[in-house]
Tab-separated table of C-alpha atoms and ligand atoms in Angstrom:
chain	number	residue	atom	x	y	z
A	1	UNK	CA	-6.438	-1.211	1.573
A	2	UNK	CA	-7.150	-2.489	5.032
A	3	UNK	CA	-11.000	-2.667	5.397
A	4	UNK	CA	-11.794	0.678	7.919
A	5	UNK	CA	-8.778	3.323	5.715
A	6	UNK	CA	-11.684	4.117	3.234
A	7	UNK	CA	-13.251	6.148	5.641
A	8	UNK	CA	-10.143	8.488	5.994
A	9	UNK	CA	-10.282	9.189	2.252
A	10	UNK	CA	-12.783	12.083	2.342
A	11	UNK	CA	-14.669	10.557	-0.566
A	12	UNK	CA	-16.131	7.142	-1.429
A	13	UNK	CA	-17.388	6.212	-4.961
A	14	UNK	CA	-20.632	4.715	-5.127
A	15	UNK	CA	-20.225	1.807	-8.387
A	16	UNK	CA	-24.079	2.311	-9.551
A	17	UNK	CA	-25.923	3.025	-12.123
A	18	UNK	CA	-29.135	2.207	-10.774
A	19	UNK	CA	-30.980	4.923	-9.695
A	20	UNK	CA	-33.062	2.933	-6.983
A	21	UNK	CA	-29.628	1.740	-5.422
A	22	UNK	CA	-27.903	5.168	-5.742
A	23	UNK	CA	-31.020	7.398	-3.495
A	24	UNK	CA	-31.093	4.539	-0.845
A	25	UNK	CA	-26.811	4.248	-0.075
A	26	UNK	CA	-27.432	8.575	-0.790
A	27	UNK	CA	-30.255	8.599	2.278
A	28	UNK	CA	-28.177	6.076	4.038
A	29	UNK	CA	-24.757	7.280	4.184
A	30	UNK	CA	-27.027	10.417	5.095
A	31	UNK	CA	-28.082	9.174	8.461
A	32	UNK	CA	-24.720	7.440	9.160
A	33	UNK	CA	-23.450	11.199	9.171
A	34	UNK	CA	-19.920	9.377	7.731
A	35	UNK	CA	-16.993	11.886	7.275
A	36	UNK	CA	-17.023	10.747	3.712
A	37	UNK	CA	-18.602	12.620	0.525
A	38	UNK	CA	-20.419	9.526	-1.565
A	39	UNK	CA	-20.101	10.132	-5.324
A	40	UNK	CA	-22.173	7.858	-7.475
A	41	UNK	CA	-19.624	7.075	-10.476
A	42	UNK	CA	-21.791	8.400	-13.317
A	43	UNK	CA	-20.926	11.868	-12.197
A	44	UNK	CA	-17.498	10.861	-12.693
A	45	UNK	CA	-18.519	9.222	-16.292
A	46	UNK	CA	-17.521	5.697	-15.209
A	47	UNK	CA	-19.267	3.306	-17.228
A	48	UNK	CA	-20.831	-0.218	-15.740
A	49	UNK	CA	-18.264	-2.778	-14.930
A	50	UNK	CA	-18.833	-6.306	-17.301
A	51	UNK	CA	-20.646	-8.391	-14.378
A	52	UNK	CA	-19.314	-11.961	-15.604
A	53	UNK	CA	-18.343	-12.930	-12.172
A	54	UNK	CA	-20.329	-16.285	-11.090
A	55	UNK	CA	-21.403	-15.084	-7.413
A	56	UNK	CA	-22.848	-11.841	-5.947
A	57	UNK	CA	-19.337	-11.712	-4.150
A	58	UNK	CA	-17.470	-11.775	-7.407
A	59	UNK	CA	-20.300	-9.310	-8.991
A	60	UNK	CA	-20.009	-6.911	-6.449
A	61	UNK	CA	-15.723	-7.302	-5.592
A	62	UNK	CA	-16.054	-5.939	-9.685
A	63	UNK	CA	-17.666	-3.590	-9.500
A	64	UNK	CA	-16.150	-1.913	-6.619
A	65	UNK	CA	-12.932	-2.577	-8.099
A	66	UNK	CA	-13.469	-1.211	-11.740
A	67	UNK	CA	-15.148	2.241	-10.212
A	68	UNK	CA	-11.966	2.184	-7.980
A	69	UNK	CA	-9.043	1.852	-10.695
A	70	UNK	CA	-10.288	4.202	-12.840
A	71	UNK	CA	-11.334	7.104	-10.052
A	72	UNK	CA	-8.302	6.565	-7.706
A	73	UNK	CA	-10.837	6.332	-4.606
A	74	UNK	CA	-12.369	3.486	-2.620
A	75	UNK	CA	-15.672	2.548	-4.186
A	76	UNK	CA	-18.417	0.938	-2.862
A	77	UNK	CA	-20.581	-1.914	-4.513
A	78	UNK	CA	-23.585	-3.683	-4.177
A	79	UNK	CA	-24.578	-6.770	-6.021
A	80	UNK	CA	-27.977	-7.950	-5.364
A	81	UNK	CA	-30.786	-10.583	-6.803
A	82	UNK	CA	-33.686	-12.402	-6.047
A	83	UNK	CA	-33.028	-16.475	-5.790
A	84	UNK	CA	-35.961	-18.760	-5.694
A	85	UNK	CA	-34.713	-22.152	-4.671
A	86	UNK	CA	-37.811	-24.253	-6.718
A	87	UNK	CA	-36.111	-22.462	-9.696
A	88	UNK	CA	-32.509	-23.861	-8.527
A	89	UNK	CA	-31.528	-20.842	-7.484
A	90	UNK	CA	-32.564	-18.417	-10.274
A	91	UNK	CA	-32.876	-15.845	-11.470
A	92	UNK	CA	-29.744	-15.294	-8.733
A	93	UNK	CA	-27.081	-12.736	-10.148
A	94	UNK	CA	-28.928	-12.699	-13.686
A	95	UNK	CA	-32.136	-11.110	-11.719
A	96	UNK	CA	-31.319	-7.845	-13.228
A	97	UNK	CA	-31.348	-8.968	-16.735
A	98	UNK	CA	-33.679	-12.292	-16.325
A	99	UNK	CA	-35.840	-11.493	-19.025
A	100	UNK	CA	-33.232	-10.153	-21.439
A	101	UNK	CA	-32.726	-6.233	-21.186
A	102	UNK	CA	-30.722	-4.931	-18.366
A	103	UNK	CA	-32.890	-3.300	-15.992
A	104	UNK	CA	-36.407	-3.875	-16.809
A	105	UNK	CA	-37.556	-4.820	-13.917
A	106	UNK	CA	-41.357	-5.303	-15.220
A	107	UNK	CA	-40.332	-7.795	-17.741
A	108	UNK	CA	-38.090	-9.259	-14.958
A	109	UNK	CA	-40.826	-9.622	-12.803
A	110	UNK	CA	-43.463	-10.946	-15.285
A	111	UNK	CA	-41.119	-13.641	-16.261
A	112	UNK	CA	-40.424	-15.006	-12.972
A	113	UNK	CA	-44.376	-15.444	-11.889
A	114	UNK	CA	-44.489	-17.252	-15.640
A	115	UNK	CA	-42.277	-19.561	-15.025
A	116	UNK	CA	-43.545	-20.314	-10.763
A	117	UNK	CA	-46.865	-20.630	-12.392
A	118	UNK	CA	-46.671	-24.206	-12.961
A	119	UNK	CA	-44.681	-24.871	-9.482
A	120	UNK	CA	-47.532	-23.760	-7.759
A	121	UNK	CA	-49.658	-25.861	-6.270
A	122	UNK	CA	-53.248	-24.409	-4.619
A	123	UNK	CA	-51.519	-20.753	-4.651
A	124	UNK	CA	-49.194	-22.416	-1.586
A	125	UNK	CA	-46.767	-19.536	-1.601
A	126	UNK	CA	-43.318	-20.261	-2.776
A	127	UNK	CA	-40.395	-19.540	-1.044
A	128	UNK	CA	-37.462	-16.566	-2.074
A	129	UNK	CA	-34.645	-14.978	-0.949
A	130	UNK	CA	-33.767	-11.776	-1.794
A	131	UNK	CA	-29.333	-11.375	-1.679
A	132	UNK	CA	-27.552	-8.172	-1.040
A	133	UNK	CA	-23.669	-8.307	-1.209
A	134	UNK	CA	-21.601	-5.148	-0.457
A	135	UNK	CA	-18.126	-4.923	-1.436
A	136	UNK	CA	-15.336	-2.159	-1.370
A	137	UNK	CA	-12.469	-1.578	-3.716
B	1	CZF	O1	-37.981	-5.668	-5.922
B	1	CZF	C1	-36.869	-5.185	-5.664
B	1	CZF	N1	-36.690	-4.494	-4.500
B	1	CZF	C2	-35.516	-3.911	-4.173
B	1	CZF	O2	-35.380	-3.300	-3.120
B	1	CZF	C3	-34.465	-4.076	-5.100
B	1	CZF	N2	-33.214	-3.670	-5.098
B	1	CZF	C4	-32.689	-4.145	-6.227
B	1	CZF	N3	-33.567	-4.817	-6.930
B	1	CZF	C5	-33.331	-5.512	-8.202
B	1	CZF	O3	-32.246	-6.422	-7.988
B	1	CZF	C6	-31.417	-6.483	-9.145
B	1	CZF	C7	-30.024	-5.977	-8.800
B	1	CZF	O4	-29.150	-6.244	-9.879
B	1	CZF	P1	-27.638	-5.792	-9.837
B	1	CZF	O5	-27.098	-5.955	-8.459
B	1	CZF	O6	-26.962	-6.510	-10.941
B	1	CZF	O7	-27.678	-4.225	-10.073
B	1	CZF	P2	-27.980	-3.308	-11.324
B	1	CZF	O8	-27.421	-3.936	-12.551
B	1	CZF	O9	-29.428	-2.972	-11.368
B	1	CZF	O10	-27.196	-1.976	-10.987
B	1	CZF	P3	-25.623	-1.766	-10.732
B	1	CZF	O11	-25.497	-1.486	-9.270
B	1	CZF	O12	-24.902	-3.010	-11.138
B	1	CZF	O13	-25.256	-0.582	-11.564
B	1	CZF	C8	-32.097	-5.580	-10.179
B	1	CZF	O14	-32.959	-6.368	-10.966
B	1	CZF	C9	-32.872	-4.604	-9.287
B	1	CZF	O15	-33.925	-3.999	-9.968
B	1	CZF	C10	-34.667	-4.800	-6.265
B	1	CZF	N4	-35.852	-5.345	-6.537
């Protein structure tokens, strides 16, 4: 598919099931006033791609694709993360599942301060990147 002929196929898959992700691309597709209807793929009962890629680009290339074979339509996918570079990058692509249950982002959370809290030095605040990829399938 060359990259601009998903816009001529009336409808675009959206490969989340996060419901944070899913009502911002809803409100933002919204303003774009695209000639596409956005479906987020639990309304077609597609399950959550196995994220084993090594890179947001693999992560979200995925899930795009996986949303995409099974529905027949170009499907868009975000991969995202928070990397901390005192931490060597982490939690990177394993931000949504950092402290061991998919999604919690609480626990997530609580476990990163834990393990900055020995990096820091006199509160001096501590540098992070948050990483959005986008990919279409
Ligand atoms: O503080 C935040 N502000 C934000 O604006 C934000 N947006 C996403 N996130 C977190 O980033 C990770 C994405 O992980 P992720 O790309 O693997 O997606 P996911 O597994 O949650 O859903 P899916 O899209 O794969 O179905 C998850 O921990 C999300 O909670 C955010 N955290």
């Amino acid at each position: 598919m060359s990259s601009k002929d998903w816009l001529s196929q009336g409808t675009l898959v959206l490969a989340s099931n996060n419901k944070g992700k899913i009502a911002e691309f809803e409100k933002l597709f919204a303003e774009l006033a695209l000639p596409v209807e956005v479906i987020p793929q639990g309304r077609l009962n597609i399950e959550d791609a196995i994220e084993d890629g090594l890179s947001f680009i693999e992560n979200a290339i995925i899930k795009a694709r996986h949303a995409s074979r099974i529905s027949g339509k170009p499907a868009i996918a975000d991969d995202s993360g928070i990397c901390v570079p005192v931490l060597g990058g982490a939690p990177g692509i394993y931000s949504a599942r950092y402290a061991g249950e998919h999604g919690d982002d609480a626990a997530n959370n609580a476990k990163l301060l834990e393990n900055l809290k020995p990096l820091r030095q006199d509160d001096q605040a501590i540098e992070a990147m948050f990483v959005c990829v986008l990919g279409i399938g």
